PDB file of C-alpha atoms in Angstrom:
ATOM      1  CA  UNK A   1     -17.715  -5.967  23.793  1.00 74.00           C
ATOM      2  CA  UNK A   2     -20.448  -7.705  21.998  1.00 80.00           C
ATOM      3  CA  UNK A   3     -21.460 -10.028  24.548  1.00 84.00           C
ATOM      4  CA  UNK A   4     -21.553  -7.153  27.646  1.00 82.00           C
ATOM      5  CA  UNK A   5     -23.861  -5.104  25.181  1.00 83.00           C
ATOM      6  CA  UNK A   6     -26.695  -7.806  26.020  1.00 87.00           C
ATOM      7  CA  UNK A   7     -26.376  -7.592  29.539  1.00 89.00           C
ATOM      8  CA  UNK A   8     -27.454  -5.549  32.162  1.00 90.00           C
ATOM      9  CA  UNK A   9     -25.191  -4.171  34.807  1.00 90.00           C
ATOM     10  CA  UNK A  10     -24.967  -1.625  37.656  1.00 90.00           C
ATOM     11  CA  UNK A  11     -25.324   2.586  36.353  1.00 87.00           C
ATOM     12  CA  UNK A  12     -21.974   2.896  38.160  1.00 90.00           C
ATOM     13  CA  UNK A  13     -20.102  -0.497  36.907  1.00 88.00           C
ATOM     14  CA  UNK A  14     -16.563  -0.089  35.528  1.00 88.00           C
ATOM     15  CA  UNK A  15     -14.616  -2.113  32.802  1.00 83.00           C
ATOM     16  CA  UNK A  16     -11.459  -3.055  32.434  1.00 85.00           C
ATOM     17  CA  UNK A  17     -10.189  -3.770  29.004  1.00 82.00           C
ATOM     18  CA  UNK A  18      -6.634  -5.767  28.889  1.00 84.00           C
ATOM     19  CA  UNK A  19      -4.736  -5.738  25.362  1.00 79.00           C
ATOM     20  CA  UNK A  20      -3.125  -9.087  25.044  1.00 77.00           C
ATOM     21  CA  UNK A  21      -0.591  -7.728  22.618  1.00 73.00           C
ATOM     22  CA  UNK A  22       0.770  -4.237  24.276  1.00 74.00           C
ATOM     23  CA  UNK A  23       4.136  -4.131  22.469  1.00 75.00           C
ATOM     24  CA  UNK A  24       3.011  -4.337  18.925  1.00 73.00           C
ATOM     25  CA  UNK A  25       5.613  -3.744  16.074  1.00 75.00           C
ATOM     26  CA  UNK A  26       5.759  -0.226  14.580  1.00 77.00           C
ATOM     27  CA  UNK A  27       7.908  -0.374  11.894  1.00 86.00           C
ATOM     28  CA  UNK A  28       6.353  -0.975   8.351  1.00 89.00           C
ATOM     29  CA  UNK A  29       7.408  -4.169   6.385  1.00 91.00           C
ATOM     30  CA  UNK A  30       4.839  -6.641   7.606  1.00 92.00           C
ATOM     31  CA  UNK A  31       5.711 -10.138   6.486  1.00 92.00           C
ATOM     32  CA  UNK A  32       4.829 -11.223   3.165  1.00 92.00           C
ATOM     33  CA  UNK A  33       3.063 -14.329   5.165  1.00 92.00           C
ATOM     34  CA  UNK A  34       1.152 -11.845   6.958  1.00 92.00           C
ATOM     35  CA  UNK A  35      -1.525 -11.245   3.794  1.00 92.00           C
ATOM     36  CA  UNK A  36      -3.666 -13.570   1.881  1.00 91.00           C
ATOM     37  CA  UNK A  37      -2.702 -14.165  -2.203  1.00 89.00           C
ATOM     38  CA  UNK A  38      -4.964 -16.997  -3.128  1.00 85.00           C
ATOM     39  CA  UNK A  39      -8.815 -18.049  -3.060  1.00 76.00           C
ATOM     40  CA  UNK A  40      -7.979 -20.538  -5.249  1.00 74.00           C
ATOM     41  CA  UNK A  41      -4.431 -23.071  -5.980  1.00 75.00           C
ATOM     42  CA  UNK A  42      -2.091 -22.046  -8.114  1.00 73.00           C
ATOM     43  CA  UNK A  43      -3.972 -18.014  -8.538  1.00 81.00           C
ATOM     44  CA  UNK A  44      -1.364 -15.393  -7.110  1.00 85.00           C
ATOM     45  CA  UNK A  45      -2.556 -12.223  -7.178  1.00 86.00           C
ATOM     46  CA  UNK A  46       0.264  -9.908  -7.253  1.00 85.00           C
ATOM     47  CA  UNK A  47       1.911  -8.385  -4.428  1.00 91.00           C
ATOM     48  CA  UNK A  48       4.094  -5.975  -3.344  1.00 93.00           C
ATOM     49  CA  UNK A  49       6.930  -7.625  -1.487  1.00 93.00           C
ATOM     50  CA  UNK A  50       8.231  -7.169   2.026  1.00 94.00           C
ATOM     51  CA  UNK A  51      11.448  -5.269   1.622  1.00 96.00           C
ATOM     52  CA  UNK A  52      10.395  -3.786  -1.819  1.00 96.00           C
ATOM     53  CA  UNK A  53       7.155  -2.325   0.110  1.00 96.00           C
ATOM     54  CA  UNK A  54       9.408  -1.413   2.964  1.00 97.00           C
ATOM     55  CA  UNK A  55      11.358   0.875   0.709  1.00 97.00           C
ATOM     56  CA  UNK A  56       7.947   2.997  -0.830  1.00 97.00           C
ATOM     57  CA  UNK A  57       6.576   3.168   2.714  1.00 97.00           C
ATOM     58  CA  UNK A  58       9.662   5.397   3.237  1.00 96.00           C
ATOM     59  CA  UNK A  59       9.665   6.758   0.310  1.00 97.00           C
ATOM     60  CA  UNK A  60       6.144   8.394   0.829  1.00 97.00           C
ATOM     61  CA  UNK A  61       6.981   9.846   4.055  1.00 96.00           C
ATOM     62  CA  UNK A  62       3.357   8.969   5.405  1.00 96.00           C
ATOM     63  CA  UNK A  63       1.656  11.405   7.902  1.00 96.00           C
ATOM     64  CA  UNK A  64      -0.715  10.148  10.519  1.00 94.00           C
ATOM     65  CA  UNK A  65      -3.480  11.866   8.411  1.00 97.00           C
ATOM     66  CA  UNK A  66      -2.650  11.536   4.990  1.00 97.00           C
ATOM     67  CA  UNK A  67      -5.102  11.003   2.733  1.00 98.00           C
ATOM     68  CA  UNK A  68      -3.801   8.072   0.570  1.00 98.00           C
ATOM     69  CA  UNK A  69      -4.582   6.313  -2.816  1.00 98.00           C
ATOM     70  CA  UNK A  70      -3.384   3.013  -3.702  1.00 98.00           C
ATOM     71  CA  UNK A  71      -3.707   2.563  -7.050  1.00 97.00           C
ATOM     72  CA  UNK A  72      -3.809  -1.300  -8.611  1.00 95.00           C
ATOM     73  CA  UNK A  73      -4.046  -1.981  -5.165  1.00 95.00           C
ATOM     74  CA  UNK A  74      -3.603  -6.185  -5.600  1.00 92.00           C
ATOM     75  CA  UNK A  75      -3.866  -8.129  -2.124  1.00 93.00           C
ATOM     76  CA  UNK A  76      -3.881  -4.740  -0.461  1.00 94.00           C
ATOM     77  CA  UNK A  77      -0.393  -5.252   1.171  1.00 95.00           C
ATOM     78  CA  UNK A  78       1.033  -1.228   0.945  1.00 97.00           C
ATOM     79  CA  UNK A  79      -2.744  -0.407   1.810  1.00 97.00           C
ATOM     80  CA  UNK A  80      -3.007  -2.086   4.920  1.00 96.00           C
ATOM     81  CA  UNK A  81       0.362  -0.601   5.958  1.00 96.00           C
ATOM     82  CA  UNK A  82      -0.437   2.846   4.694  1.00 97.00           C
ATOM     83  CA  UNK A  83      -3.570   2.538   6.754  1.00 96.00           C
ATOM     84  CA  UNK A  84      -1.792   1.296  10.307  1.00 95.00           C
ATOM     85  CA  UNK A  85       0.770   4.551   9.862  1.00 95.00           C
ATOM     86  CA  UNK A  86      -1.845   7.069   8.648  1.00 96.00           C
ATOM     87  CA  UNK A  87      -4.052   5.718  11.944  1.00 93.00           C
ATOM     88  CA  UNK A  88      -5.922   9.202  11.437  1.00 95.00           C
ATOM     89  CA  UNK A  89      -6.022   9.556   7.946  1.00 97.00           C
ATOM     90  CA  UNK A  90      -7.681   7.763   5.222  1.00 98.00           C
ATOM     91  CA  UNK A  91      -6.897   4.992   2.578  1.00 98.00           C
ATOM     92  CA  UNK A  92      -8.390   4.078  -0.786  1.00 98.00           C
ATOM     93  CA  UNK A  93      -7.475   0.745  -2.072  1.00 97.00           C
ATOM     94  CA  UNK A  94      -8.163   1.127  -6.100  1.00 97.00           C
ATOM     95  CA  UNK A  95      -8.605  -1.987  -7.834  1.00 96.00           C
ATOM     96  CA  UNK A  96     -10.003  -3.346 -11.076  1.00 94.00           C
ATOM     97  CA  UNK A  97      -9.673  -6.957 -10.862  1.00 91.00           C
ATOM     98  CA  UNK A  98     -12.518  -9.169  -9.190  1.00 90.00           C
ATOM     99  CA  UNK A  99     -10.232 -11.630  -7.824  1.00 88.00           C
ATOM    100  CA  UNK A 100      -7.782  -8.856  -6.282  1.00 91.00           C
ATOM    101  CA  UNK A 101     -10.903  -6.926  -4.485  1.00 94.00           C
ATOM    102  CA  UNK A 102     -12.026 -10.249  -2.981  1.00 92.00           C
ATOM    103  CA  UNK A 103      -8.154 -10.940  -1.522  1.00 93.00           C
ATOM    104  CA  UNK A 104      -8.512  -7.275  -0.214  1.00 94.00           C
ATOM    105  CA  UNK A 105     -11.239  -7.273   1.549  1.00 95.00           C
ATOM    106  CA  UNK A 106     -10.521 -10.585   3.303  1.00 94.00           C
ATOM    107  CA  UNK A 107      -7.002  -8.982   4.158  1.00 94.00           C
ATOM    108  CA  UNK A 108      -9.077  -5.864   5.488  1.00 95.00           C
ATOM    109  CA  UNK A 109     -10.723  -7.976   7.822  1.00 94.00           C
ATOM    110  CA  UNK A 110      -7.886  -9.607   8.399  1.00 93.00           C
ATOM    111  CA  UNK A 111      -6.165  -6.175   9.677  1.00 92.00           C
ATOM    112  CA  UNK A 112      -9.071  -4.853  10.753  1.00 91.00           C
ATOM    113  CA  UNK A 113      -8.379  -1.624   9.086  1.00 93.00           C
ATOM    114  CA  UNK A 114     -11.463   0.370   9.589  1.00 94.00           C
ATOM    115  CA  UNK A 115      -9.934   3.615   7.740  1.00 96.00           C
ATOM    116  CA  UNK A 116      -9.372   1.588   4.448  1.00 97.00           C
ATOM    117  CA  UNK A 117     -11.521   1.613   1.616  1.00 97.00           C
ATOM    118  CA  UNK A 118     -12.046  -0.444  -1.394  1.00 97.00           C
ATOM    119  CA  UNK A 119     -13.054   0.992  -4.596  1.00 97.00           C
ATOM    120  CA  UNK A 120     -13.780  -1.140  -7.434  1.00 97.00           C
ATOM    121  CA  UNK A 121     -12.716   0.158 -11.018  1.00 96.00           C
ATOM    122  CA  UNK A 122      -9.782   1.411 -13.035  1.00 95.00           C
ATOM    123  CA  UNK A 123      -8.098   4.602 -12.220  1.00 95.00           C
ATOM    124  CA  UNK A 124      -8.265   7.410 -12.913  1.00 96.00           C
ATOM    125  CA  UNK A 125     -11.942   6.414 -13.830  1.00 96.00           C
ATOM    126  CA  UNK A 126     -12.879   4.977 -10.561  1.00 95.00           C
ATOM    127  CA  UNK A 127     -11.352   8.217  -8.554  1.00 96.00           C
ATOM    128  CA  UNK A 128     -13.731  10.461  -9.699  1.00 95.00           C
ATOM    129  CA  UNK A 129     -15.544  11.440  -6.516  1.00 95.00           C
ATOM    130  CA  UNK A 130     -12.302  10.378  -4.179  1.00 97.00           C
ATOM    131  CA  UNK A 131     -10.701  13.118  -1.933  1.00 97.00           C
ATOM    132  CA  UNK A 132      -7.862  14.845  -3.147  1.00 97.00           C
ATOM    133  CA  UNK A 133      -4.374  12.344  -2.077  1.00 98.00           C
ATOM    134  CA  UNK A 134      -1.870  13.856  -0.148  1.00 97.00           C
ATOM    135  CA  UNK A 135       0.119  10.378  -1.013  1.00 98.00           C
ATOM    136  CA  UNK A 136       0.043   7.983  -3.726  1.00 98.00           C
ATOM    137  CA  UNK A 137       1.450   4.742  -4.412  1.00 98.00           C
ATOM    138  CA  UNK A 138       1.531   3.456  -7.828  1.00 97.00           C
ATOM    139  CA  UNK A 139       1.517  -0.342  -8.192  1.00 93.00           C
ATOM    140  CA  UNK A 140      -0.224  -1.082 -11.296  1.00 89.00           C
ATOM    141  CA  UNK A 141      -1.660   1.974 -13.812  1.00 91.00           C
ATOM    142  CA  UNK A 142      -2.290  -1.073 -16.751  1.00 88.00           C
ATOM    143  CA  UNK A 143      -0.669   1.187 -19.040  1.00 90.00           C
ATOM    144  CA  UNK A 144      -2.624   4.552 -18.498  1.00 93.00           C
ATOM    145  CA  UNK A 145       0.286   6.275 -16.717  1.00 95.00           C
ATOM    146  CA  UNK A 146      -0.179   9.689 -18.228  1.00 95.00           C
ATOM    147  CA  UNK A 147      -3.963   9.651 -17.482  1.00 96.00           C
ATOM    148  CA  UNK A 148      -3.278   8.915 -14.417  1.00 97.00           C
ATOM    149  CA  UNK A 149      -0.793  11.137 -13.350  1.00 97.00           C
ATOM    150  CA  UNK A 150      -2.358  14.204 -14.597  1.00 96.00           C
ATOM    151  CA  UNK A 151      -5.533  12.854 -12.897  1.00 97.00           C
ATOM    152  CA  UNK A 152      -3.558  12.829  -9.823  1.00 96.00           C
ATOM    153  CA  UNK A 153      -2.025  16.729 -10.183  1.00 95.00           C
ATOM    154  CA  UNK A 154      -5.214  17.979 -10.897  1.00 96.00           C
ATOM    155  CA  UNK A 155      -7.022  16.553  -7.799  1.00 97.00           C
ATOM    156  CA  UNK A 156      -3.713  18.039  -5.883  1.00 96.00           C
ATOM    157  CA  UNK A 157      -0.444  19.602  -7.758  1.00 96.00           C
ATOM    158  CA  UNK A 158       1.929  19.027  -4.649  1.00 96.00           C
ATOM    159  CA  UNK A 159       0.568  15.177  -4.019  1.00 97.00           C
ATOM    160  CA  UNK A 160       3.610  12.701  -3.121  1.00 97.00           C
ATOM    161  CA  UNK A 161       3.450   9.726  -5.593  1.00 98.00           C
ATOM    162  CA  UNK A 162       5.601   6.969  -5.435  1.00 98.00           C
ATOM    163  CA  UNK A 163       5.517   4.626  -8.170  1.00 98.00           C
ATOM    164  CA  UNK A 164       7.160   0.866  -8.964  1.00 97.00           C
ATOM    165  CA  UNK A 165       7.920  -0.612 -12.273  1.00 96.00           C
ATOM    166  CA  UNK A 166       9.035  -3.966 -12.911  1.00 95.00           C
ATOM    167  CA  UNK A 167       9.149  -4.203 -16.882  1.00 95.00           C
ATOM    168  CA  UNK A 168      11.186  -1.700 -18.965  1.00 95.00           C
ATOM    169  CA  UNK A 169       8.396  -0.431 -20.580  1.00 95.00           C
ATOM    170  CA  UNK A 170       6.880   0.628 -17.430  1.00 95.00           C
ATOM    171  CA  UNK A 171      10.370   2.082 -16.219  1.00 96.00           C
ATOM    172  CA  UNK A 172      10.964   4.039 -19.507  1.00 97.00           C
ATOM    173  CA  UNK A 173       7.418   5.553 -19.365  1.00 96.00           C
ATOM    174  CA  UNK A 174       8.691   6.776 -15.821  1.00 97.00           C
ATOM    175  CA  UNK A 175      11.360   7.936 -16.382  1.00 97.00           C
ATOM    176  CA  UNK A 176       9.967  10.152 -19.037  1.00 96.00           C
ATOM    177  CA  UNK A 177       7.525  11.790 -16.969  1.00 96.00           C
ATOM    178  CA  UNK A 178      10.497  12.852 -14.202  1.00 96.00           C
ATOM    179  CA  UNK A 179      10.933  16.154 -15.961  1.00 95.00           C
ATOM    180  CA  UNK A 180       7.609  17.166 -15.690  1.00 94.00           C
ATOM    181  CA  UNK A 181       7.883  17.163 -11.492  1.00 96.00           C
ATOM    182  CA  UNK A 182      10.102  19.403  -9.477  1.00 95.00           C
ATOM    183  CA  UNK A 183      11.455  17.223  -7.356  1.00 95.00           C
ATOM    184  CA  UNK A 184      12.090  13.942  -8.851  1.00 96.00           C
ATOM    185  CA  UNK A 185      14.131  10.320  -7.511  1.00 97.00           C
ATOM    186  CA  UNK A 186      14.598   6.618  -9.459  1.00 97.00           C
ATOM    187  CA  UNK A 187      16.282   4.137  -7.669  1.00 98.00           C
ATOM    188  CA  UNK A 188      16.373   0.194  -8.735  1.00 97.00           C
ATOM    189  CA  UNK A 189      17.006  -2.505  -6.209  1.00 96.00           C
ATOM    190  CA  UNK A 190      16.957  -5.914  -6.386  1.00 95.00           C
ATOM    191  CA  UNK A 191      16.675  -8.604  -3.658  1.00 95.00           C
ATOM    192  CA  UNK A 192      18.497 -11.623  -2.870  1.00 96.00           C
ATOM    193  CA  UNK A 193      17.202 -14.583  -0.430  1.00 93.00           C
ATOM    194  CA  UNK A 194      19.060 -17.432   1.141  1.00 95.00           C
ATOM    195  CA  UNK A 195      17.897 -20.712  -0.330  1.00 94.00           C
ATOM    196  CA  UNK A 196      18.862 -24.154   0.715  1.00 95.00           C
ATOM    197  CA  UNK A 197      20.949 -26.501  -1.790  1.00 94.00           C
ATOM    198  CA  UNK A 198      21.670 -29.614   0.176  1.00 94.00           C
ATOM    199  CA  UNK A 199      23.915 -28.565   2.662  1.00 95.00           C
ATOM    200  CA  UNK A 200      24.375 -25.185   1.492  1.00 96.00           C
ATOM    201  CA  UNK A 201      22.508 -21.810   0.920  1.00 96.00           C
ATOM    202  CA  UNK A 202      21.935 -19.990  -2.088  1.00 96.00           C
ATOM    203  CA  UNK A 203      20.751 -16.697  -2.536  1.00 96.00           C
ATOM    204  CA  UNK A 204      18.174 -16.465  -4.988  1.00 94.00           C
ATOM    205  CA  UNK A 205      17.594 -13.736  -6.297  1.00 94.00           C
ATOM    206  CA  UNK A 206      14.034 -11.474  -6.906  1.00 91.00           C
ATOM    207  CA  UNK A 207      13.394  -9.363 -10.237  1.00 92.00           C
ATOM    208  CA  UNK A 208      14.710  -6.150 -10.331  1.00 95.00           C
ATOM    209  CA  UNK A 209      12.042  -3.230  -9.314  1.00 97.00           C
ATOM    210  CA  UNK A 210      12.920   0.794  -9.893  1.00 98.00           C
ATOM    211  CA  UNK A 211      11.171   2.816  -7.466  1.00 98.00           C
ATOM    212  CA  UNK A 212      10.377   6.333  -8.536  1.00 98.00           C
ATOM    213  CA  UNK A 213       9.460   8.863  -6.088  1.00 98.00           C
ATOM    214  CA  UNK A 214       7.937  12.675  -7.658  1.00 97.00           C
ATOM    215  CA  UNK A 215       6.719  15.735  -6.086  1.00 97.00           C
ATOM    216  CA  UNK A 216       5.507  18.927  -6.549  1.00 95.00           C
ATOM    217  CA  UNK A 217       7.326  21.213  -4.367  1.00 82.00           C
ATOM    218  CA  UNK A 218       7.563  19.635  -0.588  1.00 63.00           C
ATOM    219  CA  UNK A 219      10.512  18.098   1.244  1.00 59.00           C
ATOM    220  CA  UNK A 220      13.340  16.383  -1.020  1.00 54.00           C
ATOM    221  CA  UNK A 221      12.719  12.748  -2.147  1.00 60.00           C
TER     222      UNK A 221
END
């Protein structure tokens, strides 16, 4: 498209635009290969994994134009996926950490997600002037749950949040804050892959993750 804008052609030309890749995959749970995690050796930033993310995708019951927050965003792996299924919504990726919002942007343009955004800062500080979420997906809240979360019912009472914790501490504060939704789901799961030993497979196992899932009114979790 960028090299026909310079040129000049007939009033009544037509073009024909070809996609090379017709039959592209629908279902959420890109590969974990898929997204950057490194501008430097040896400096992960953290991600949400493929079947873990898999799960909360489901879990959130996306629209196609939900207005979504992800908040502690990381590499921007449930972003980019919120943003292909809510094609004619809106995303904001919420992130605090420099490293992180470089790896997301470079996995932005790697998507090509033009309905993402990236906002710098710690939430619920950096959410401020945000629209109200329909859906929310809670990665990392770096300890300010509560804020958070009645940040996030004040912007919209019946917002869908879906949250993962992978320490106890984060699970317990949770768990504590179920009773204060109507509708409210935990679930822990914990993945295995097949790794070789010699001439045999292992499966090596992942660290456990509980996924919590809390609404204001709306369908069941």
């Amino acid at each position: 498209a960028q090299e026909l804008s310079a040129q000049a052609f007939d009033k009544l030309s037509v073009a024909l635009i070809e996609n090379d890749h017709p039959n592209a995959i629908v279902t959420h749970g890109l590969p974990d290969e898929a997204f950057l995690r490194s501008l430097a050796p040896g400096k992960l930033v953290p991600m949400t994994k493929r079947e873990v993310r898999s799960v909360c995708l489901s879990k959130l019951q996306l629209t196609q134009d939900a207005v979504c927050w992800d908040v502690g965003a990381g590499t921007g792996s449930v972003s980019i996926e919120m943003a292909q299924q809510a094609a004619r919504g809106r995303v904001y990726a919420i992130e605090k950490n420099e490293q992180a919002l470089a790896l997301l942007q470079k996995n932005k343009d790697r998507f090509s997600q033009e309905n993402l955004d990236i906002v710098p800062g710690a939430a619920p500080q950096a959410c401020e002037d945000l629209p109200a979420p329909t859906h929310v997906f809670l990665g990392g809240t770096s300890g300010n749950l509560a804020e958070i979360l009645a940040f996030l019912l004040r912007k919209n009472p019946h917002a869908r949040i879906v949250a993962t914790a992978v320490t106890l501490e984060s699970a317990a504060a949770l768990t504590g804050r179920m009773e204060n939704f109507e509708r409210a789901e935990c679930i822990s799961m914990q993945v295995s892959r097949a790794s070789a030993a010699g001439s045999y497979h292992l499966m090596k196992a992942q660290n456990p993750v509980w996924i919590f899932t809390l609404q204001n009114g709306g369908a069941c979790p």
